[in-house]
Amino acid sequence: MYIAAVFLPLLGSIVAGLFGRFIGDRGAQLVTCTLLGVSAAISGLIFKSVAIDGNAVVIPLLNWIQSGTVNVSWALKFDTLTAVMMIVVTWVSFMVHVYSVGYMSHDPSKPRFMSYLSLFTFAMLMLVTADNLIQMFFGWEGVGVASYLLIGFWFHKPSANAAAIKAFVVNRVGDFGFALGIFGVYYMFDSVGFDAIFAAAPEKAGATVTFFGIEWHAVTICCLLLFVGAMGKSAQLGLHTWLPDAMEGPTPVSALIHAATMVTAGVFMVARMSPLFEFSDTALATVTIIGALTAFFAATVGCVQNDIKRIIAYSTCSQLGYMFFAIGVSAYQAAIFHLMTHAFFKALLFLGAGSVIHAMSDEQDIRRMGGIWKHVKVTWALMWIGSLALAGIPFFAGYYSKDTILEAAYAAHSNVGLLAYGLGVAAAFLTAFYSWRLLILTFHGKPRADEHTMAHVHESPAVMVLPLVVLATGAVLAGWLGYEMFVGHDRAEFWKSAILVTAAHPTMENLHHIPSWVATLPTVVAVSGIALAYILYMFAPSVPGMLAKSFNGIYLFLLNKWYFDELYDFLFVRPAFKLGRGLWKGGDGALIDGVGPDGVAAATKAIAGKVGRLQSGYLYHYAFAMLIGVATFVTWYMFNAR
């Protein structure tokens, strides 16, 4: 049962990818959806057995790497953390698979697309069931490869190819940090197995390492390097630039990558390594600051974007920031709780956006929409549910999980915790604002699309709507159902040893004793954000344009995403191109080829040309040459005879 849940998506990917021409489009869709549906059902059984009944298990599969003292086995680890992730990954992916049957109905490469989706899911399942860091890195790189294939699925579009390459390259930066972190952990613990590392962590808590003549706290170095990997995969500030561009892939890809799978891999990895992070306050403080800044940064940018998918993408980036600063204040349970609820309502929003794009004849600019809610009432209602959950309005899923994170940040009673709380509350206001800006401009007001587009606006087929209904159910009920288990009074019994928090960080205990205003403020600012969106875009639609002109510098700063892309282009891309062009023209072309093959060929040609001039065809030239030769020979002979 356990093995089947992990490997059934791989089987579906192989069948659809290699035999898609034989079984056809319908066959590929049927195989991948069915096998992933079975995997999702089994994941539900695993959740009950492992998380509810407490039957954690490790299933060894084979010996993988044996070299010296390195002995890495391939095993599947099933504890509460894994069980939660499997539920999220398989069910969201299953909904995306089913939705794709309708959304990609006109695409000529359906088997390839379905194969990539299932491959992505398998890689993510390998990541969350890993029993050691090497195996986790295998799944980590697997989702990277699959995301490259999916983002660049429409390879005939230059923008899709550029986005896929950008995602791949930016993630290589983070993955390099992750790899160094794995090396550091092995250097410290002489093992990459989680159980061995966690058992030895308390003894190694004070260990130091000398580097460049300076003594460093070893656990801090390892944790910071691991976090660099998480920053890349989970698009935290500095390594976030690939995430919005990933919208170039088909909408189901956006939902799969940005909802429950790839972008949450970093959150899962840091939560898995909680027994190590707990012994480095410096690493935890760094995670808190980066997460809080990311939450605020992405929320500000989301307020002025006009592409419906990019707005939701920046929302994802912001919500991931919430998860990380929860981890930074040792509220790992709250981070995973938000990961779970966010997966449902964010997948709902992305797939809902896909339904809007489908209805609007592939239009994605919300400035060219408006007034369509009467034509797509089901999509409209479901998008409202997703937005209410995202904004944290009582009593939707986001209200329980996001508010818990903010309360935990305050309850940490630290300077970085208060910073995170302040930026988190500000981000909550902005989140509600841009969510209702999207809803109002997309569905309400006067139609701004041309008559031809408006004439063809229609509701999506049932195969696309039904997954939205399932996800909307999760967006409504997941927070209420999971609160007590994940972060309430039952959390210790639920999580067991899957997450370790030391007595030095009693955040989860403290959050039950905070002032009432701390818990109330996020809801107040969320309602205020919604009210402001109504005022600006429903009742006074001319005001946003006037504000943009009056504060043009700030508007352009936000519209251009704080100029991170331009900064990186100036610092890294252009110098890299300049260096590469110099090595190509000067080093390879002028020096290596010029002196080497091209130089030898040119010299041979020049010498041959000069020698060729001697072949004039005149008899007296040849007679003269012979005379010179005889004279030279006689002279040489006379001198040598002496």
XYZ file of C-alpha atoms in Angstrom:
642
model
C 0.000 0.000 0.000
C 2.714 2.491 0.995
C 4.914 1.708 -1.999
C 1.972 1.831 -4.411
C 0.999 5.334 -3.280
C 4.445 6.617 -4.237
C 5.113 4.698 -7.454
C 1.700 4.674 -9.148
C 2.190 8.240 -10.503
C 5.539 7.133 -11.961
C 3.831 4.209 -13.683
C 1.233 6.580 -15.112
C 3.943 8.920 -16.347
C 5.814 6.093 -18.089
C 2.690 4.690 -19.756
C 1.471 8.100 -20.977
C 4.936 9.237 -22.038
C 6.188 6.131 -23.835
C 2.937 4.656 -25.100
C 0.868 7.770 -25.636
C 0.832 7.271 -29.411
C -0.616 3.802 -28.998
C -3.224 4.469 -26.316
C -4.176 7.920 -27.635
C -5.080 11.127 -25.836
C -8.016 9.665 -23.935
C -6.008 6.623 -22.937
C -3.161 8.750 -21.549
C -5.594 10.932 -19.609
C -7.483 7.922 -18.259
C -4.326 6.093 -17.136
C -2.687 9.074 -15.401
C -5.891 10.292 -13.712
C -6.871 6.816 -12.547
C -3.478 5.887 -11.127
C -3.118 9.237 -9.381
C -6.660 8.924 -8.032
C -5.756 5.539 -6.545
C -2.592 7.075 -5.059
C -4.688 9.875 -3.510
C -7.115 7.362 -2.015
C -4.256 5.331 -0.555
C -2.747 8.524 0.866
C -5.961 9.011 2.800
C -5.574 5.555 4.316
C -1.924 6.268 5.107
C -2.923 9.516 6.845
C -5.341 7.638 9.087
C -2.863 4.889 9.876
C 0.191 7.082 10.429
C -1.115 10.438 11.666
C -4.336 9.468 13.422
C -3.505 5.979 14.700
C 0.191 6.731 15.284
C 1.667 3.892 13.198
C 4.759 5.593 11.778
C 6.831 3.287 9.612
C 10.033 3.217 7.539
C 10.029 0.865 4.541
C 13.524 -0.011 3.219
C 13.632 -0.650 -0.531
C 17.288 -1.233 -1.425
C 20.884 -0.290 -0.671
C 21.695 2.705 -2.815
C 25.175 4.116 -2.183
C 28.063 2.316 -0.461
C 31.420 4.065 -0.559
C 33.778 4.110 2.391
C 31.807 5.235 5.436
C 28.928 6.464 3.250
C 26.085 3.976 3.384
C 22.847 5.334 1.959
C 19.786 3.143 1.654
C 16.664 3.872 -0.354
C 13.799 3.848 2.127
C 10.357 5.407 2.438
C 9.714 7.262 5.701
C 6.089 7.653 6.747
C 5.430 9.830 9.792
C 2.846 12.528 10.446
C 4.721 15.168 8.443
C 4.985 12.837 5.452
C 1.332 11.792 5.757
C 0.142 15.414 5.734
C 2.272 16.232 2.692
C 1.093 13.143 0.830
C -2.562 14.072 1.360
C -1.904 17.575 0.062
C 0.283 16.592 -2.894
C -1.777 13.682 -4.194
C -5.212 15.270 -3.846
C -4.266 18.641 -5.320
C -2.366 16.903 -8.124
C -5.351 14.605 -8.748
C -7.623 17.626 -9.095
C -5.124 19.265 -11.459
C -4.950 16.092 -13.573
C -8.733 15.927 -13.919
C -8.975 19.670 -14.607
C -6.322 19.344 -17.318
C -8.535 16.963 -19.282
C -10.820 19.903 -19.996
C -8.325 22.770 -20.009
C -5.889 21.101 -22.437
C -8.616 19.671 -24.677
C -7.370 21.590 -27.711
C -3.653 20.929 -27.155
C -2.011 18.532 -29.629
C 0.375 17.056 -27.016
C -1.950 15.778 -24.297
C -0.064 12.522 -23.493
C 3.205 14.416 -23.035
C 1.529 16.933 -20.740
C -0.151 14.289 -18.603
C 3.127 12.356 -18.414
C 4.976 15.450 -17.161
C 2.285 16.113 -14.528
C 2.533 12.578 -13.159
C 6.335 12.678 -13.249
C 6.264 15.894 -11.245
C 3.952 14.306 -8.679
C 6.172 11.239 -8.334
C 9.260 13.405 -7.764
C 7.424 15.356 -5.071
C 6.329 12.143 -3.374
C 9.922 10.924 -3.426
C 10.944 14.170 -1.747
C 8.402 14.004 1.078
C 8.952 10.286 1.796
C 12.764 10.547 1.856
C 14.525 8.881 4.754
C 17.808 10.751 4.228
C 19.164 13.942 2.712
C 20.533 12.299 -0.456
C 17.191 10.741 -1.260
C 15.506 14.067 -0.549
C 17.938 15.741 -2.933
C 16.948 13.227 -5.621
C 13.283 14.227 -5.279
C 14.337 17.876 -4.980
C 16.112 17.791 -8.330
C 13.340 15.664 -9.801
C 10.720 18.342 -9.228
C 13.182 20.863 -10.658
C 13.522 18.914 -13.904
C 9.786 18.268 -14.144
C 9.004 21.947 -13.495
C 11.429 22.912 -16.276
C 9.563 20.609 -18.662
C 6.161 21.899 -17.563
C 6.951 25.624 -17.550
C 8.467 25.287 -21.022
C 5.749 22.889 -22.225
C 4.726 25.292 -24.978
C 8.275 25.379 -26.308
C 7.188 27.151 -29.491
C 6.836 30.311 -27.345
C 10.182 32.071 -26.710
C 8.794 33.508 -23.464
C 8.004 29.993 -22.167
C 11.518 28.785 -22.980
C 13.038 31.829 -21.263
C 10.864 31.305 -18.179
C 11.808 27.620 -17.954
C 15.515 28.429 -18.218
C 15.190 31.207 -15.639
C 13.459 28.891 -13.164
C 16.101 26.229 -13.723
C 19.070 28.608 -13.343
C 17.762 30.453 -10.270
C 16.991 27.151 -8.581
C 20.518 25.939 -9.335
C 21.768 28.742 -7.092
C 19.584 27.537 -4.244
C 20.372 23.877 -4.943
C 24.089 24.586 -4.728
C 23.503 25.897 -1.200
C 21.407 22.834 -0.385
C 24.174 20.521 -1.632
C 26.757 22.341 0.478
C 24.418 22.022 3.449
C 24.211 18.260 2.898
C 28.027 18.078 2.760
C 28.222 20.078 5.981
C 25.715 17.841 7.755
C 27.625 14.730 6.667
C 30.894 16.303 7.826
C 29.357 16.957 11.251
C 27.382 13.767 11.800
C 29.110 11.250 9.503
C 25.635 10.359 8.224
C 22.902 11.694 5.968
C 20.109 9.622 7.560
C 17.525 11.684 9.406
C 17.288 9.431 12.450
C 21.061 9.400 12.981
C 21.347 13.166 12.485
C 18.497 14.016 14.846
C 19.719 11.622 17.538
C 23.197 13.186 17.551
C 22.041 16.824 17.194
C 21.922 17.650 20.959
C 25.511 16.455 21.423
C 26.736 18.467 18.430
C 24.757 21.594 19.333
C 27.855 23.480 20.509
C 30.285 22.195 17.873
C 32.351 24.710 15.918
C 34.268 24.608 12.666
C 37.223 26.773 11.610
C 36.864 28.366 8.206
C 39.140 31.093 6.795
C 40.767 31.268 10.212
C 37.459 32.090 11.916
C 35.604 29.794 14.288
C 31.959 29.334 13.270
C 29.005 27.623 14.916
C 28.726 24.444 12.848
C 24.980 23.881 13.177
C 24.300 27.486 12.126
C 26.435 27.103 8.994
C 24.646 23.888 8.021
C 21.193 25.337 8.679
C 21.870 28.528 6.713
C 23.130 26.521 3.732
C 20.071 24.287 3.849
C 17.887 27.385 4.029
C 19.509 28.769 0.866
C 18.174 25.687 -0.886
C 14.747 26.331 0.597
C 14.884 29.978 -0.533
C 15.384 28.906 -4.142
C 12.708 26.243 -4.253
C 10.189 28.246 -2.222
C 10.914 31.578 -3.943
C 11.989 33.649 -0.965
C 13.246 37.211 -1.336
C 16.408 37.222 -3.427
C 15.724 33.930 -5.203
C 12.080 34.646 -5.973
C 12.423 36.070 -9.478
C 11.647 32.806 -11.291
C 8.200 32.367 -9.732
C 6.106 35.013 -11.589
C 7.705 34.104 -14.931
C 6.676 30.482 -14.383
C 3.175 31.670 -15.345
C 4.218 31.108 -18.964
C 3.330 27.442 -18.540
C -0.264 26.188 -18.888
C -2.531 27.192 -15.985
C -2.736 23.649 -14.517
C 1.060 23.800 -14.208
C 0.780 27.056 -12.278
C -1.671 25.428 -9.879
C 0.484 22.349 -9.391
C 3.788 24.197 -8.920
C 2.470 27.099 -6.852
C -0.124 25.389 -4.692
C 1.000 22.289 -2.864
C 4.067 20.908 -4.493
C 7.310 22.464 -5.669
C 7.174 25.809 -3.876
C 6.302 24.174 -0.567
C 9.253 21.770 -0.787
C 11.489 24.297 0.979
C 8.998 24.727 3.822
C 8.745 20.959 4.203
C 12.531 20.527 4.174
C 13.132 23.097 6.920
C 10.289 21.617 8.999
C 11.787 18.161 8.538
C 15.128 19.499 9.775
C 13.531 21.137 12.835
C 15.671 19.056 15.263
C 18.703 20.767 13.734
C 17.313 24.294 13.316
C 16.204 24.341 16.953
C 19.872 24.518 18.013
C 20.634 27.669 16.011
C 18.879 30.860 17.046
C 20.826 32.744 14.378
C 19.471 30.510 11.613
C 15.924 30.780 12.978
C 16.178 34.578 13.170
C 17.422 34.665 9.561
C 14.516 32.508 8.423
C 12.096 34.809 10.265
C 13.450 38.011 8.716
C 13.628 36.643 5.162
C 10.139 35.174 5.454
C 8.613 38.378 6.821
C 10.266 40.551 4.171
C 9.098 38.166 1.438
C 5.514 38.240 2.706
C 5.470 42.044 2.644
C 7.416 42.486 -0.605
C 5.272 40.112 -2.654
C 2.049 41.590 -1.267
C 3.081 45.109 -2.342
C 3.904 43.927 -5.860
C 0.655 41.962 -6.137
C -1.342 45.165 -5.622
C -0.400 46.636 -9.016
C -0.034 43.602 -11.305
C -2.546 43.228 -14.127
C -2.033 39.635 -15.268
C -4.547 37.499 -13.339
C -2.083 34.628 -12.917
C 0.810 36.867 -11.847
C -1.304 38.426 -9.108
C -1.996 34.980 -7.695
C 1.670 34.011 -8.170
C 2.844 36.929 -6.036
C 0.195 35.944 -3.528
C 1.820 32.511 -3.355
C 5.218 34.099 -2.800
C 3.741 36.179 0.030
C 2.038 33.211 1.694
C 5.261 31.212 1.565
C 6.855 34.070 3.464
C 4.243 33.559 6.200
C 5.153 29.879 6.408
C 8.849 30.633 6.754
C 8.553 33.251 9.461
C 6.339 30.802 11.344
C 9.191 28.312 11.147
C 11.607 31.037 12.241
C 9.721 31.536 15.508
C 9.605 27.727 16.030
C 5.930 27.435 15.089
C 6.632 24.621 12.632
C 3.183 23.139 13.186
C 1.536 26.425 12.222
C 3.685 26.614 9.070
C 2.622 23.138 7.915
C -0.988 23.907 8.862
C -0.912 26.952 6.589
C 0.865 24.923 3.903
C -2.032 22.471 3.967
C -4.882 25.008 3.916
C -3.078 27.239 1.422
C -2.717 24.321 -0.977
C -6.478 24.021 -1.320
C -7.448 27.658 -1.710
C -4.460 28.606 -3.841
C -5.017 25.681 -6.226
C -8.658 26.783 -6.304
C -7.669 30.342 -7.237
C -5.231 29.254 -9.944
C -7.637 26.796 -11.522
C -10.398 29.379 -11.161
C -8.194 31.857 -13.008
C -7.728 29.205 -15.681
C -11.499 28.908 -15.942
C -11.717 32.688 -16.433
C -8.979 32.612 -19.075
C -10.808 29.740 -20.784
C -14.044 31.758 -20.738
C -12.333 34.929 -22.005
C -10.685 33.310 -25.056
C -7.206 33.205 -23.439
C -7.282 36.806 -22.171
C -5.259 37.219 -18.943
C -5.219 40.998 -18.403
C -7.825 41.927 -15.779
C -8.026 45.432 -17.302
C -9.698 43.815 -20.335
C -12.270 41.895 -18.321
C -15.149 43.017 -16.100
C -18.856 42.323 -16.023
C -18.610 38.600 -16.684
C -19.949 37.164 -13.415
C -23.410 36.541 -14.857
C -21.884 34.355 -17.572
C -19.623 32.293 -15.256
C -21.582 32.182 -12.008
C -20.028 28.943 -10.725
C -16.462 30.104 -11.356
C -17.308 33.480 -9.820
C -18.686 31.910 -6.630
C -15.732 29.539 -6.287
C -13.218 32.353 -6.830
C -14.969 34.274 -4.054
C -14.537 31.299 -1.734
C -10.824 31.075 -2.575
C -10.366 34.799 -2.017
C -12.183 34.730 1.322
C -9.897 31.922 2.457
C -6.787 33.731 1.206
C -7.750 36.972 2.938
C -8.285 35.134 6.239
C -11.952 36.009 6.646
C -13.738 34.012 9.368
C -14.386 31.105 9.144
C -12.597 30.004 6.020
C -9.413 27.911 6.025
C -6.953 30.785 5.829
C -8.487 32.433 8.886
C -7.380 29.538 11.093
C -3.903 28.990 9.662
C -2.704 32.484 8.768
C -3.990 34.036 11.986
C -2.235 31.289 13.957
C 1.030 32.223 12.281
C 0.613 35.905 13.135
C -0.296 35.072 16.717
C 2.772 32.801 16.955
C 5.034 35.588 15.682
C 3.788 37.888 18.432
C 3.930 35.089 21.010
C 7.616 34.488 20.272
C 8.335 37.601 22.396
C 11.394 38.501 20.333
C 12.371 41.467 18.209
C 12.332 39.465 14.977
C 8.982 37.995 16.011
C 7.475 41.455 16.462
C 8.954 42.526 13.106
C 7.354 39.496 11.468
C 4.020 40.227 13.142
C 4.045 43.839 11.940
C 5.008 42.994 8.356
C 2.590 40.055 8.394
C -0.343 42.245 9.430
C 0.570 44.772 6.727
C 0.743 41.942 4.200
C -2.670 40.695 5.371
C -4.156 44.121 4.576
C -2.535 44.166 1.132
C -3.570 40.562 0.456
C -7.231 41.357 1.050
C -6.903 44.492 -1.079
C -5.373 42.867 -4.165
C -7.667 39.833 -3.874
C -10.756 42.033 -4.142
C -9.113 44.220 -6.764
C -8.799 41.034 -8.826
C -12.404 39.971 -8.142
C -13.900 43.381 -8.914
C -11.910 44.047 -12.082
C -12.424 40.502 -13.347
C -16.101 39.860 -12.604
C -17.822 43.159 -11.781
C -18.312 46.583 -13.295
C -18.773 47.299 -16.971
C -17.334 44.873 -19.564
C -14.025 46.124 -20.943
C -13.425 43.314 -23.438
C -14.354 43.660 -27.096
C -17.765 42.519 -28.293
C -16.414 39.393 -29.969
C -14.783 38.176 -26.734
C -17.850 38.994 -24.620
C -20.084 37.117 -27.051
C -18.132 33.924 -26.404
C -17.839 34.136 -22.584
C -19.063 30.825 -21.171
C -18.855 28.618 -18.113
C -16.228 25.871 -18.099
C -17.237 22.236 -18.649
C -17.995 19.925 -15.729
C -14.584 18.238 -15.918
C -13.038 21.613 -15.020
C -15.682 22.750 -12.532
C -15.817 19.597 -10.384
C -12.136 19.842 -9.278
C -12.839 23.462 -8.307
C -15.734 22.323 -6.127
C -13.545 19.743 -4.364
C -10.822 22.321 -3.730
C -13.401 24.865 -2.549
C -14.622 22.309 -0.013
C -11.064 22.133 1.330
C -10.821 25.938 1.326
C -13.907 26.090 3.544
C -13.415 23.120 5.875
C -9.661 22.369 6.069
C -8.917 25.012 8.696
C -11.813 24.112 10.958
C -11.164 20.365 10.710
C -7.411 20.579 11.194
C -7.023 23.306 13.821
C -7.011 21.177 16.976
C -4.804 18.483 15.452
C -2.247 20.753 13.823
C -1.903 23.658 16.263
C -4.480 23.131 19.007
C -4.443 21.084 22.177
C -4.026 17.796 20.292
C -0.896 18.864 18.433
C 1.616 16.928 20.568
C -0.265 13.682 20.109
C -0.773 14.385 16.400
C 2.779 15.371 15.434
C 4.587 13.051 17.848
C 8.309 12.995 16.891
C 7.804 14.261 13.319
C 8.541 17.825 14.474
C 10.844 18.670 17.379
C 10.652 21.938 19.312
C 12.996 22.494 22.260
C 11.927 23.946 25.575
C 13.858 27.113 24.707
C 11.213 28.033 22.122
C 7.750 27.752 23.753
C 6.012 29.744 21.003
C 3.162 27.305 20.459
C 2.394 27.368 24.163
C 2.569 31.159 24.370
C 0.172 31.815 21.494
C -2.725 30.606 23.623
C -2.033 33.446 26.082
C -1.799 36.517 23.873
C -3.882 39.728 24.135
C -7.201 39.617 22.301
C -6.281 42.558 20.055
C -3.367 40.577 18.626
C -5.763 37.898 17.429
C -8.386 40.381 16.221
C -6.150 42.795 14.292
C -5.527 40.542 11.225
C -9.274 40.204 10.628
C -9.793 43.956 11.034
C -7.081 44.835 8.512
C -8.376 42.172 6.081
C -11.864 43.684 6.139
C -10.293 47.132 5.750
C -8.381 45.962 2.691
C -11.570 44.639 1.119
C -13.358 47.916 1.869
C -10.560 49.944 0.284
C -10.685 47.790 -2.861
C -14.433 48.400 -3.144
C -13.989 52.138 -2.707
C -11.221 52.420 -5.311
C -12.426 49.981 -7.959
C -16.195 49.818 -7.544
C -17.318 53.232 -6.331
C -14.490 55.550 -7.495
C -12.766 53.757 -10.402
C -11.010 56.919 -11.577
C -9.026 57.280 -8.348
C -6.460 54.446 -8.908
C -5.294 56.044 -12.157
C -4.957 59.424 -10.462
C -2.967 57.885 -7.611
C -0.671 56.117 -10.076
C 0.057 59.429 -11.808
C 0.496 61.346 -8.551
C 2.845 58.745 -7.074
C 4.343 57.606 -10.345
C 7.725 56.711 -8.842
C 6.231 54.399 -6.228
C 3.814 52.944 -8.776
C 6.610 52.123 -11.230
C 8.746 50.750 -8.393
C 5.999 48.284 -7.479
C 4.963 47.586 -11.070
C 8.563 46.665 -11.887
C 8.739 44.343 -8.860
C 11.189 46.479 -6.885
C 13.550 46.256 -9.921
C 15.017 42.952 -8.814
C 15.146 41.643 -12.383
C 16.851 44.784 -13.604
C 19.326 44.675 -10.717
C 20.217 41.033 -11.386
C 20.484 41.773 -15.084
C 22.986 44.532 -14.323
C 24.965 42.616 -11.695
C 24.997 39.097 -13.090
C 23.426 38.603 -16.516
C 25.194 41.315 -18.515
C 28.637 40.688 -16.953
C 28.176 36.963 -17.590
C 27.299 37.600 -21.221
C 30.194 40.039 -21.557
C 32.626 37.574 -20.022
C 31.305 34.757 -22.179
C 31.533 36.846 -25.331
C 35.075 37.907 -24.438
C 36.193 34.333 -23.823
C 34.508 33.275 -27.063
C 35.915 36.028 -29.296
C 39.238 36.688 -27.577
C 40.058 33.384 -25.909
C 38.524 30.728 -28.115
C 38.439 32.565 -31.437
C 41.584 34.691 -31.369
C 43.922 32.719 -29.097
C 42.999 29.032 -29.298
C 41.666 28.894 -32.849
C 43.968 31.682 -34.067
C 47.168 30.041 -32.832
C 45.875 26.486 -33.139
C 43.981 25.014 -36.092
C 43.127 28.286 -37.812
C 46.684 29.603 -37.358
C 48.350 26.433 -38.639
C 46.001 26.317 -41.615
C 46.634 29.992 -42.441
C 50.427 29.573 -42.154
C 50.378 26.482 -44.370
C 48.303 28.293 -46.949
C 50.648 31.316 -46.937
C 53.794 29.172 -47.288
C 52.205 27.078 -50.012
C 51.236 30.251 -51.873
C 54.790 31.572 -51.776
C 56.266 28.229 -52.836
C 53.657 28.019 -55.582
C 55.045 31.196 -57.154
C 58.222 29.291 -58.010
C 56.218 27.102 -60.378
C 56.182 29.676 -63.200
C 56.296 27.283 -66.214
C 59.296 29.003 -67.864
C 62.217 26.733 -68.839
C 64.905 29.297 -68.054
C 63.462 29.698 -64.484
C 63.843 25.979 -63.900
C 67.352 25.968 -65.482
C 68.351 28.856 -63.227
C 66.993 27.001 -60.176
C 68.948 23.901 -61.137
C 72.131 25.984 -61.583
C 71.653 27.558 -58.161
C 71.118 24.105 -56.699
C 74.271 22.666 -58.286
C 76.312 25.694 -57.109
C 74.945 25.259 -53.571
C 75.726 21.527 -53.602
C 79.298 22.039 -54.895
C 79.948 24.764 -52.304
C 78.663 22.561 -49.486
C 80.822 19.652 -50.712
C 84.015 21.777 -50.931
C 83.631 23.133 -47.416
C 82.919 19.702 -45.966
C 85.882 18.173 -47.860
C 88.273 20.446 -45.936
